[in-house]
Amino acid sequence: MCSYFLLFSHILSYYAVISFSLVRQTNGAATAPGFGGANLTLSDSEPTWNSVLTGGRSYCMSGNVEVTVTSTNFKIKYDQPRDQLAVTEFSVEMLQASSDLMQRLVDGPNPITGTWRIFSSLCLPADPVAAKNAKTVQILTHGDTLSSSYWDIAPGYSYIDAATAAGYATFSYDRIGVGRSEHPDPIQIAQAPLHLEILHALVTMLRNGDIQQRKFSNFVGVGHSAGSTVTQGVTTKYPKDFDAIILTGTSTVPTYVPLAMAAFNWQIAAEASPNFKGLPNGYFTQANSIGIQFAFFRYPNFDPKGKSFNVTVRWVFADAISVFEATVQDKQTTSIGELLTIGTIVAPSPAFTGPVDVVLGENDLVFCGGNCASPVDQSAAVQPLFYPNAAAGSRHYLAAGAGHSVNAHFSAKAAWAHQIDFLKLNGF
């Protein structure tokens, strides 16, 4: 009880200190050390500033970025599933041996153009001098059924805090169809090519100083799982976007992905949680915590009983929950469109010549079947296959005892130290 009270008092005092540094202005925006004027469009339902994220050691500005892009999507010959029976049948046909579901449903290009609202956070070191001197920004792209909170799960489990403490800026966002970003048609619009184009557009905005009028010199793409796939897609189509990339939770072996999807036991998101009320039936989520543990975690190498902030109530101090519970509570959606098209954006990127770092949990089930050291180190195989001309400073790493969600395991800090060391050694 005493430690709980002290933690609560510490947070209150931290908020008090931050509130003097982040000042709400008449235009509905806020400024902080290292930030310029606000270009993030902040909706009335969101706070105009985010003093600290869950981890608690970074200055951040959060809000909605309006992104206009053109994407060559695919025509998908499939209507919204009528009910859960149809969703389960979709899953069965997608996972069956020699499945031809993609060939039957995906029917040629479907160019689209639109403007979508993307919820984002730009974070800087808490120290004003370090914030001003931050020259490298890491663009963080999360995986399926996760959100940008993957990069900032709880105190001690925040990659954002680790990065800003090392002097980097971070830019994280909820991918389209996820979290607080816009949820368009889940079949014809929320597809992998659109995810790729949105990431490219966000990188372009950062390069031009269009977000918080803050310019950076170096741009590092950091992905997890499907977010790594999207980052890879950008390096193939736009090889000059990133100066370096860090790919986590991915490999050259897709063999075990169906096993993870079967464990998820997809449900219609709108029927599974009030958080998704009103979404079309083409948005899915995991059925329960058992499937999430099966695919994302490796017991006992994570904390099932530790204390964290309630991730769905980011702006207040809530009941203490574990990192595992936080992941389950913040489970997100995937879309039929993404499931059918994610493989279309994966290809070797010979034109990308920056350094590549690949980080896998040693016991990642999704991309290694639970053993990433067998038959060889799977993290070592990615760069030679996908990035034959990568810089000599490329590296790879297996996070000891970690499952697919590396950031949620005890060995996360060691993995982050490796990633930061990779950047430092390559001059970023």
mmCIF file of N, CA, C and O in Angstrom, residues 278-366:
data_model
loop_
_atom_site.group_PDB
_atom_site.id
_atom_site.type_symbol
_atom_site.label_atom_id
_atom_site.label_comp_id
_atom_site.label_asym_id
_atom_site.label_seq_id
_atom_site.Cartn_x
_atom_site.Cartn_y
_atom_site.Cartn_z
ATOM 1 N N GLY A 278 -20.000 -0.247 -33.378
ATOM 2 C CA GLY A 278 -20.299 0.504 -34.593
ATOM 3 C C GLY A 278 -19.375 0.213 -35.754
ATOM 4 O O GLY A 278 -19.640 0.662 -36.881
ATOM 5 N N LEU A 279 -18.288 -0.535 -35.543
ATOM 6 C CA LEU A 279 -17.391 -0.855 -36.662
ATOM 7 C C LEU A 279 -18.046 -1.881 -37.585
ATOM 8 O O LEU A 279 -18.807 -2.749 -37.132
ATOM 9 N N PRO A 280 -17.754 -1.835 -38.879
ATOM 10 C CA PRO A 280 -18.277 -2.843 -39.804
ATOM 11 C C PRO A 280 -17.771 -4.238 -39.439
ATOM 12 O O PRO A 280 -16.728 -4.383 -38.784
ATOM 13 N N ASN A 281 -18.483 -5.254 -39.883
ATOM 14 C CA ASN A 281 -18.132 -6.632 -39.533
ATOM 15 C C ASN A 281 -16.829 -7.113 -40.162
ATOM 16 O O ASN A 281 -16.340 -8.185 -39.818
ATOM 17 N N GLY A 282 -16.258 -6.326 -41.062
ATOM 18 C CA GLY A 282 -14.977 -6.691 -41.662
ATOM 19 C C GLY A 282 -13.782 -6.373 -40.803
ATOM 20 O O GLY A 282 -12.638 -6.642 -41.190
ATOM 21 N N TYR A 283 -14.007 -5.798 -39.623
ATOM 22 C CA TYR A 283 -12.945 -5.616 -38.640
ATOM 23 C C TYR A 283 -13.016 -6.751 -37.630
ATOM 24 O O TYR A 283 -14.062 -7.012 -37.039
ATOM 25 N N PHE A 284 -11.883 -7.424 -37.411
ATOM 26 C CA PHE A 284 -11.804 -8.558 -36.494
ATOM 27 C C PHE A 284 -10.923 -8.214 -35.296
ATOM 28 O O PHE A 284 -10.082 -7.319 -35.359
ATOM 29 N N THR A 285 -11.077 -8.985 -34.229
ATOM 30 C CA THR A 285 -10.154 -8.920 -33.096
ATOM 31 C C THR A 285 -10.023 -10.311 -32.497
ATOM 32 O O THR A 285 -10.762 -11.230 -32.867
ATOM 33 N N GLN A 286 -9.070 -10.473 -31.572
ATOM 34 C CA GLN A 286 -8.862 -11.786 -30.942
ATOM 35 C C GLN A 286 -10.020 -12.114 -30.009
ATOM 36 O O GLN A 286 -10.618 -11.240 -29.388
ATOM 37 N N ALA A 287 -10.275 -13.421 -29.883
ATOM 38 C CA ALA A 287 -11.407 -13.872 -29.075
ATOM 39 C C ALA A 287 -11.149 -13.713 -27.588
ATOM 40 O O ALA A 287 -12.047 -13.327 -26.836
ATOM 41 N N ASN A 288 -9.919 -14.004 -27.140
ATOM 42 C CA ASN A 288 -9.672 -13.957 -25.700
ATOM 43 C C ASN A 288 -8.185 -13.865 -25.402
ATOM 44 O O ASN A 288 -7.337 -13.898 -26.305
ATOM 45 N N SER A 289 -7.868 -13.773 -24.111
ATOM 46 C CA SER A 289 -6.480 -13.611 -23.677
ATOM 47 C C SER A 289 -5.642 -14.860 -23.925
ATOM 48 O O SER A 289 -4.415 -14.773 -24.033
ATOM 49 N N ILE A 290 -6.280 -16.022 -24.001
ATOM 50 C CA ILE A 290 -5.529 -17.260 -24.220
ATOM 51 C C ILE A 290 -4.827 -17.220 -25.569
ATOM 52 O O ILE A 290 -3.641 -17.553 -25.693
ATOM 53 N N GLY A 291 -5.554 -16.804 -26.608
ATOM 54 C CA GLY A 291 -4.950 -16.710 -27.931
ATOM 55 C C GLY A 291 -3.859 -15.658 -27.991
ATOM 56 O O GLY A 291 -2.857 -15.827 -28.696
ATOM 57 N N ILE A 292 -4.043 -14.553 -27.245
ATOM 58 C CA ILE A 292 -3.024 -13.499 -27.221
ATOM 59 C C ILE A 292 -1.758 -14.022 -26.559
ATOM 60 O O ILE A 292 -0.644 -13.815 -27.050
ATOM 61 N N GLN A 293 -1.905 -14.719 -25.443
ATOM 62 C CA GLN A 293 -0.733 -15.308 -24.798
ATOM 63 C C GLN A 293 -0.060 -16.317 -25.717
ATOM 64 O O GLN A 293 1.167 -16.328 -25.863
ATOM 65 N N PHE A 294 -0.848 -17.167 -26.347
ATOM 66 C CA PHE A 294 -0.315 -18.222 -27.216
ATOM 67 C C PHE A 294 0.561 -17.636 -28.310
ATOM 68 O O PHE A 294 1.665 -18.141 -28.574
ATOM 69 N N ALA A 295 0.102 -16.574 -28.950
ATOM 70 C CA ALA A 295 0.817 -16.028 -30.106
ATOM 71 C C ALA A 295 1.878 -15.001 -29.741
ATOM 72 O O ALA A 295 2.922 -14.932 -30.398
ATOM 73 N N PHE A 296 1.636 -14.197 -28.705
ATOM 74 C CA PHE A 296 2.483 -13.037 -28.438
ATOM 75 C C PHE A 296 3.445 -13.200 -27.268
ATOM 76 O O PHE A 296 4.435 -12.470 -27.168
ATOM 77 N N PHE A 297 3.167 -14.102 -26.333
ATOM 78 C CA PHE A 297 3.937 -14.171 -25.093
ATOM 79 C C PHE A 297 4.587 -15.536 -24.910
ATOM 80 O O PHE A 297 4.147 -16.539 -25.477
ATOM 81 N N ARG A 298 5.648 -15.558 -24.088
ATOM 82 C CA ARG A 298 6.295 -16.812 -23.719
ATOM 83 C C ARG A 298 6.417 -16.858 -22.190
ATOM 84 O O ARG A 298 7.202 -16.136 -21.590
ATOM 85 N N TYR A 299 5.598 -17.689 -21.600
ATOM 86 C CA TYR A 299 5.586 -17.838 -20.146
ATOM 87 C C TYR A 299 6.774 -18.699 -19.708
ATOM 88 O O TYR A 299 7.113 -19.669 -20.399
ATOM 89 N N PRO A 300 7.449 -18.392 -18.572
ATOM 90 C CA PRO A 300 7.136 -17.350 -17.594
ATOM 91 C C PRO A 300 7.986 -16.093 -17.763
ATOM 92 O O PRO A 300 8.312 -15.428 -16.780
ATOM 93 N N ASN A 301 8.345 -15.769 -18.998
ATOM 94 C CA ASN A 301 9.312 -14.696 -19.241
ATOM 95 C C ASN A 301 8.680 -13.310 -19.389
ATOM 96 O O ASN A 301 9.247 -12.428 -20.027
ATOM 97 N N PHE A 302 7.504 -13.142 -18.813
ATOM 98 C CA PHE A 302 6.852 -11.833 -18.753
ATOM 99 C C PHE A 302 6.176 -11.717 -17.398
ATOM 100 O O PHE A 302 6.030 -12.713 -16.679
ATOM 101 N N ASP A 303 5.761 -10.507 -17.079
ATOM 102 C CA ASP A 303 5.193 -10.240 -15.758
ATOM 103 C C ASP A 303 3.671 -10.282 -15.831
ATOM 104 O O ASP A 303 3.059 -9.341 -16.324
ATOM 105 N N PRO A 304 3.045 -11.341 -15.321
ATOM 106 C CA PRO A 304 1.581 -11.409 -15.368
ATOM 107 C C PRO A 304 0.910 -10.691 -14.210
ATOM 108 O O PRO A 304 -0.296 -10.547 -14.181
ATOM 109 N N LYS A 305 1.711 -10.226 -13.220
ATOM 110 C CA LYS A 305 1.104 -9.637 -12.025
ATOM 111 C C LYS A 305 1.719 -8.296 -11.654
ATOM 112 O O LYS A 305 1.497 -7.786 -10.572
ATOM 113 N N GLY A 306 2.506 -7.716 -12.541
ATOM 114 C CA GLY A 306 3.139 -6.446 -12.226
ATOM 115 C C GLY A 306 2.161 -5.295 -12.281
ATOM 116 O O GLY A 306 0.992 -5.451 -12.634
ATOM 117 N N LYS A 307 2.614 -4.106 -11.931
ATOM 118 C CA LYS A 307 1.746 -2.932 -11.893
ATOM 119 C C LYS A 307 2.006 -2.032 -13.092
ATOM 120 O O LYS A 307 3.141 -1.795 -13.480
ATOM 121 N N SER A 308 0.927 -1.511 -13.642
ATOM 122 C CA SER A 308 1.004 -0.684 -14.831
ATOM 123 C C SER A 308 -0.134 0.324 -14.786
ATOM 124 O O SER A 308 -0.978 0.283 -13.910
ATOM 125 N N PHE A 309 -0.131 1.232 -15.751
ATOM 126 C CA PHE A 309 -1.277 2.111 -15.917
ATOM 127 C C PHE A 309 -2.330 1.429 -16.772
ATOM 128 O O PHE A 309 -2.012 0.622 -17.628
ATOM 129 N N ASN A 310 -3.577 1.764 -16.550
ATOM 130 C CA ASN A 310 -4.656 1.259 -17.390
ATOM 131 C C ASN A 310 -4.517 1.904 -18.760
ATOM 132 O O ASN A 310 -4.723 3.103 -18.916
ATOM 133 N N VAL A 311 -4.151 1.107 -19.778
ATOM 134 C CA VAL A 311 -3.796 1.676 -21.074
ATOM 135 C C VAL A 311 -4.982 2.260 -21.823
ATOM 136 O O VAL A 311 -4.798 3.038 -22.740
ATOM 137 N N THR A 312 -6.199 1.930 -21.470
ATOM 138 C CA THR A 312 -7.331 2.510 -22.181
ATOM 139 C C THR A 312 -7.805 3.800 -21.523
ATOM 140 O O THR A 312 -8.731 4.421 -21.977
ATOM 141 N N VAL A 313 -7.178 4.177 -20.411
ATOM 142 C CA VAL A 313 -7.508 5.439 -19.743
ATOM 143 C C VAL A 313 -6.197 6.179 -19.527
ATOM 144 O O VAL A 313 -5.715 6.313 -18.422
ATOM 145 N N ARG A 314 -5.600 6.632 -20.640
ATOM 146 C CA ARG A 314 -4.238 7.141 -20.572
ATOM 147 C C ARG A 314 -4.103 8.442 -19.806
ATOM 148 O O ARG A 314 -3.014 8.789 -19.384
ATOM 149 N N TRP A 315 -5.189 9.151 -19.634
ATOM 150 C CA TRP A 315 -5.043 10.495 -19.095
ATOM 151 C C TRP A 315 -5.299 10.553 -17.591
ATOM 152 O O TRP A 315 -5.241 11.616 -17.002
ATOM 153 N N VAL A 316 -5.589 9.440 -16.957
ATOM 154 C CA VAL A 316 -5.787 9.415 -15.512
ATOM 155 C C VAL A 316 -5.045 8.221 -14.935
ATOM 156 O O VAL A 316 -4.741 7.263 -15.626
ATOM 157 N N PHE A 317 -4.764 8.298 -13.630
ATOM 158 C CA PHE A 317 -4.126 7.181 -12.949
ATOM 159 C C PHE A 317 -5.206 6.179 -12.595
ATOM 160 O O PHE A 317 -6.182 6.509 -11.935
ATOM 161 N N ALA A 318 -5.076 4.945 -13.046
ATOM 162 C CA ALA A 318 -6.129 3.963 -12.871
ATOM 163 C C ALA A 318 -5.606 2.762 -12.084
ATOM 164 O O ALA A 318 -4.478 2.752 -11.605
ATOM 165 N N ASP A 319 -6.442 1.748 -11.930
ATOM 166 C CA ASP A 319 -6.058 0.560 -11.185
ATOM 167 C C ASP A 319 -4.801 -0.065 -11.787
ATOM 168 O O ASP A 319 -4.634 -0.124 -12.998
ATOM 169 N N ALA A 320 -3.937 -0.556 -10.905
ATOM 170 C CA ALA A 320 -2.713 -1.202 -11.361
ATOM 171 C C ALA A 320 -3.037 -2.551 -11.981
ATOM 172 O O ALA A 320 -3.793 -3.343 -11.428
ATOM 173 N N ILE A 321 -2.473 -2.797 -13.169
ATOM 174 C CA ILE A 321 -2.667 -4.064 -13.860
ATOM 175 C C ILE A 321 -1.323 -4.524 -14.394
ATOM 176 O O ILE A 321 -0.352 -3.767 -14.407
ATOM 177 N N SER A 322 -1.248 -5.769 -14.823
ATOM 178 C CA SER A 322 0.009 -6.307 -15.326
ATOM 179 C C SER A 322 0.241 -5.898 -16.775
ATOM 180 O O SER A 322 -0.684 -5.464 -17.482
ATOM 181 N N VAL A 323 1.486 -6.072 -17.230
ATOM 182 C CA VAL A 323 1.821 -5.786 -18.627
ATOM 183 C C VAL A 323 1.026 -6.701 -19.553
ATOM 184 O O VAL A 323 0.543 -6.277 -20.603
ATOM 185 N N PHE A 324 0.893 -7.957 -19.166
ATOM 186 C CA PHE A 324 0.092 -8.887 -19.967
ATOM 187 C C PHE A 324 -1.361 -8.420 -20.030
ATOM 188 O O PHE A 324 -1.969 -8.373 -21.110
ATOM 189 N N GLU A 325 -1.929 -8.040 -18.889
ATOM 190 C CA GLU A 325 -3.308 -7.565 -18.862
ATOM 191 C C GLU A 325 -3.463 -6.289 -19.667
ATOM 192 O O GLU A 325 -4.493 -6.075 -20.322
ATOM 193 N N ALA A 326 -2.436 -5.433 -19.628
ATOM 194 C CA ALA A 326 -2.489 -4.197 -20.409
ATOM 195 C C ALA A 326 -2.563 -4.499 -21.898
ATOM 196 O O ALA A 326 -3.312 -3.851 -22.638
ATOM 197 N N THR A 327 -1.797 -5.487 -22.349
ATOM 198 C CA THR A 327 -1.828 -5.876 -23.756
ATOM 199 C C THR A 327 -3.193 -6.427 -24.139
ATOM 200 O O THR A 327 -3.734 -6.103 -25.207
ATOM 201 N N VAL A 328 -3.753 -7.262 -23.268
ATOM 202 C CA VAL A 328 -5.069 -7.833 -23.539
ATOM 203 C C VAL A 328 -6.131 -6.729 -23.551
ATOM 204 O O VAL A 328 -6.997 -6.685 -24.435
ATOM 205 N N GLN A 329 -6.063 -5.835 -22.594
ATOM 206 C CA GLN A 329 -7.065 -4.783 -22.488
ATOM 207 C C GLN A 329 -7.029 -3.834 -23.667
ATOM 208 O O GLN A 329 -8.055 -3.313 -24.095
ATOM 209 N N ASP A 330 -5.831 -3.642 -24.227
ATOM 210 C CA ASP A 330 -5.687 -2.716 -25.353
ATOM 211 C C ASP A 330 -5.674 -3.461 -26.693
ATOM 212 O O ASP A 330 -5.208 -2.934 -27.694
ATOM 213 N N LYS A 331 -6.184 -4.689 -26.729
ATOM 214 C CA LYS A 331 -6.197 -5.422 -27.996
ATOM 215 C C LYS A 331 -6.960 -4.619 -29.041
ATOM 216 O O LYS A 331 -7.940 -3.930 -28.734
ATOM 217 N N GLN A 332 -6.494 -4.707 -30.263
ATOM 218 C CA GLN A 332 -7.040 -3.877 -31.323
ATOM 219 C C GLN A 332 -7.574 -4.736 -32.470
ATOM 220 O O GLN A 332 -7.841 -5.914 -32.293
ATOM 221 N N THR A 333 -7.724 -4.126 -33.601
ATOM 222 C CA THR A 333 -8.394 -4.766 -34.727
ATOM 223 C C THR A 333 -7.441 -5.045 -35.886
ATOM 224 O O THR A 333 -6.362 -4.464 -35.985
ATOM 225 N N THR A 334 -7.862 -5.947 -36.731
ATOM 226 C CA THR A 334 -7.284 -6.084 -38.057
ATOM 227 C C THR A 334 -8.449 -6.058 -39.026
ATOM 228 O O THR A 334 -9.616 -6.067 -38.616
ATOM 229 N N SER A 335 -8.148 -6.003 -40.313
ATOM 230 C CA SER A 335 -9.213 -5.904 -41.312
ATOM 231 C C SER A 335 -9.081 -7.012 -42.347
ATOM 232 O O SER A 335 -7.989 -7.532 -42.592
ATOM 233 N N ILE A 336 -10.192 -7.357 -42.949
ATOM 234 C CA ILE A 336 -10.164 -8.331 -44.042
ATOM 235 C C ILE A 336 -9.233 -7.851 -45.154
ATOM 236 O O ILE A 336 -8.458 -8.619 -45.715
ATOM 237 N N GLY A 337 -9.303 -6.565 -45.451
ATOM 238 C CA GLY A 337 -8.457 -6.010 -46.506
ATOM 239 C C GLY A 337 -6.984 -6.196 -46.228
ATOM 240 O O GLY A 337 -6.209 -6.550 -47.136
ATOM 241 N N GLU A 338 -6.566 -5.982 -44.991
ATOM 242 C CA GLU A 338 -5.148 -6.165 -44.663
ATOM 243 C C GLU A 338 -4.763 -7.635 -44.686
ATOM 244 O O GLU A 338 -3.705 -8.002 -45.208
ATOM 245 N N LEU A 339 -5.598 -8.488 -44.126
ATOM 246 C CA LEU A 339 -5.277 -9.914 -44.095
ATOM 247 C C LEU A 339 -5.067 -10.481 -45.496
ATOM 248 O O LEU A 339 -4.209 -11.343 -45.710
ATOM 249 N N LEU A 340 -5.841 -9.993 -46.460
ATOM 250 C CA LEU A 340 -5.751 -10.519 -47.822
ATOM 251 C C LEU A 340 -4.636 -9.890 -48.649
ATOM 252 O O LEU A 340 -4.264 -10.426 -49.703
ATOM 253 N N THR A 341 -4.093 -8.745 -48.209
ATOM 254 C CA THR A 341 -3.131 -8.032 -49.057
ATOM 255 C C THR A 341 -1.762 -7.824 -48.421
ATOM 256 O O THR A 341 -0.862 -7.316 -49.092
ATOM 257 N N ILE A 342 -1.574 -8.204 -47.161
ATOM 258 C CA ILE A 342 -0.308 -7.896 -46.495
ATOM 259 C C ILE A 342 0.879 -8.519 -47.214
ATOM 260 O O ILE A 342 1.979 -7.951 -47.243
ATOM 261 N N GLY A 343 0.679 -9.659 -47.845
ATOM 262 C CA GLY A 343 1.778 -10.306 -48.555
ATOM 263 C C GLY A 343 2.178 -9.625 -49.840
ATOM 264 O O GLY A 343 3.267 -9.899 -50.374
ATOM 265 N N THR A 344 1.359 -8.712 -50.337
ATOM 266 C CA THR A 344 1.642 -8.075 -51.626
ATOM 267 C C THR A 344 2.707 -6.993 -51.543
ATOM 268 O O THR A 344 3.207 -6.551 -52.584
ATOM 269 N N ILE A 345 3.036 -6.533 -50.341
ATOM 270 C CA ILE A 345 4.003 -5.432 -50.224
ATOM 271 C C ILE A 345 5.382 -5.918 -49.780
ATOM 272 O O ILE A 345 6.284 -5.103 -49.560
ATOM 273 N N VAL A 346 5.546 -7.234 -49.641
ATOM 274 C CA VAL A 346 6.832 -7.789 -49.203
ATOM 275 C C VAL A 346 7.661 -8.192 -50.418
ATOM 276 O O VAL A 346 7.214 -8.985 -51.254
ATOM 277 N N ALA A 347 8.860 -7.639 -50.519
ATOM 278 C CA ALA A 347 9.763 -7.968 -51.622
ATOM 279 C C ALA A 347 11.170 -7.531 -51.233
ATOM 280 O O ALA A 347 11.344 -6.654 -50.382
ATOM 281 N N PRO A 348 12.202 -8.122 -51.824
ATOM 282 C CA PRO A 348 13.561 -7.650 -51.561
ATOM 283 C C PRO A 348 13.713 -6.175 -51.916
ATOM 284 O O PRO A 348 13.036 -5.665 -52.819
ATOM 285 N N SER A 349 14.611 -5.509 -51.206
ATOM 286 C CA SER A 349 14.823 -4.064 -51.383
ATOM 287 C C SER A 349 16.287 -3.803 -51.716
ATOM 288 O O SER A 349 17.037 -3.261 -50.890
ATOM 289 N N PRO A 350 16.714 -4.145 -52.920
ATOM 290 C CA PRO A 350 18.129 -3.964 -53.272
ATOM 291 C C PRO A 350 18.556 -2.501 -53.323
ATOM 292 O O PRO A 350 19.755 -2.204 -53.193
ATOM 293 N N ALA A 351 17.606 -1.583 -53.504
ATOM 294 C CA ALA A 351 17.963 -0.166 -53.599
ATOM 295 C C ALA A 351 18.164 0.480 -52.230
ATOM 296 O O ALA A 351 18.665 1.602 -52.146
ATOM 297 N N PHE A 352 17.787 -0.212 -51.166
ATOM 298 C CA PHE A 352 18.012 0.348 -49.829
ATOM 299 C C PHE A 352 19.424 -0.004 -49.385
ATOM 300 O O PHE A 352 19.802 -1.180 -49.321
ATOM 301 N N THR A 353 20.215 1.020 -49.065
ATOM 302 C CA THR A 353 21.627 0.801 -48.751
ATOM 303 C C THR A 353 21.996 1.215 -47.334
ATOM 304 O O THR A 353 23.178 1.221 -46.972
ATOM 305 N N GLY A 354 21.009 1.564 -46.535
ATOM 306 C CA GLY A 354 21.291 1.910 -45.154
ATOM 307 C C GLY A 354 21.498 0.672 -44.294
ATOM 308 O O GLY A 354 21.309 -0.462 -44.750
ATOM 309 N N PRO A 355 21.890 0.849 -43.037
ATOM 310 C CA PRO A 355 22.063 -0.293 -42.144
ATOM 311 C C PRO A 355 20.725 -0.870 -41.696
ATOM 312 O O PRO A 355 19.740 -0.144 -41.556
ATOM 313 N N VAL A 356 20.695 -2.184 -41.494
ATOM 314 C CA VAL A 356 19.482 -2.903 -41.120
ATOM 315 C C VAL A 356 19.736 -3.665 -39.822
ATOM 316 O O VAL A 356 20.743 -4.375 -39.700
ATOM 317 N N ASP A 357 18.846 -3.518 -38.877
ATOM 318 C CA ASP A 357 18.909 -4.289 -37.639
ATOM 319 C C ASP A 357 17.650 -5.147 -37.547
ATOM 320 O O ASP A 357 16.540 -4.655 -37.805
ATOM 321 N N VAL A 358 17.800 -6.408 -37.209
ATOM 322 C CA VAL A 358 16.661 -7.317 -37.082
ATOM 323 C C VAL A 358 16.654 -7.894 -35.679
ATOM 324 O O VAL A 358 17.662 -8.459 -35.226
ATOM 325 N N VAL A 359 15.541 -7.733 -34.983
ATOM 326 C CA VAL A 359 15.411 -8.196 -33.601
ATOM 327 C C VAL A 359 14.212 -9.129 -33.497
ATOM 328 O O VAL A 359 13.098 -8.772 -33.882
ATOM 329 N N LEU A 360 14.461 -10.322 -32.986
ATOM 330 C CA LEU A 360 13.406 -11.313 -32.796
ATOM 331 C C LEU A 360 13.416 -11.799 -31.354
ATOM 332 O O LEU A 360 14.475 -11.908 -30.733
ATOM 333 N N GLY A 361 12.226 -12.088 -30.814
ATOM 334 C CA GLY A 361 12.177 -12.801 -29.562
ATOM 335 C C GLY A 361 12.692 -14.214 -29.779
ATOM 336 O O GLY A 361 12.353 -14.858 -30.787
ATOM 337 N N GLU A 362 13.497 -14.693 -28.870
ATOM 338 C CA GLU A 362 14.071 -16.028 -29.021
ATOM 339 C C GLU A 362 12.992 -17.087 -29.217
ATOM 340 O O GLU A 362 13.191 -18.062 -29.941
ATOM 341 N N ASN A 363 11.821 -16.862 -28.600
ATOM 342 C CA ASN A 363 10.733 -17.837 -28.666
ATOM 343 C C ASN A 363 9.512 -17.294 -29.395
ATOM 344 O O ASN A 363 8.374 -17.609 -29.041
ATOM 345 N N ASP A 364 9.767 -16.502 -30.427
ATOM 346 C CA ASP A 364 8.678 -15.946 -31.237
ATOM 347 C C ASP A 364 7.923 -17.088 -31.921
ATOM 348 O O ASP A 364 8.481 -17.829 -32.735
ATOM 349 N N LEU A 365 6.642 -17.221 -31.604
ATOM 350 C CA LEU A 365 5.840 -18.281 -32.211
ATOM 351 C C LEU A 365 5.396 -17.915 -33.620
ATOM 352 O O LEU A 365 5.389 -18.754 -34.522
ATOM 353 N N VAL A 366 5.049 -16.639 -33.831
ATOM 354 C CA VAL A 366 4.456 -16.219 -35.097
ATOM 355 C C VAL A 366 5.410 -16.424 -36.258
ATOM 356 O O VAL A 366 5.024 -16.922 -37.331
#
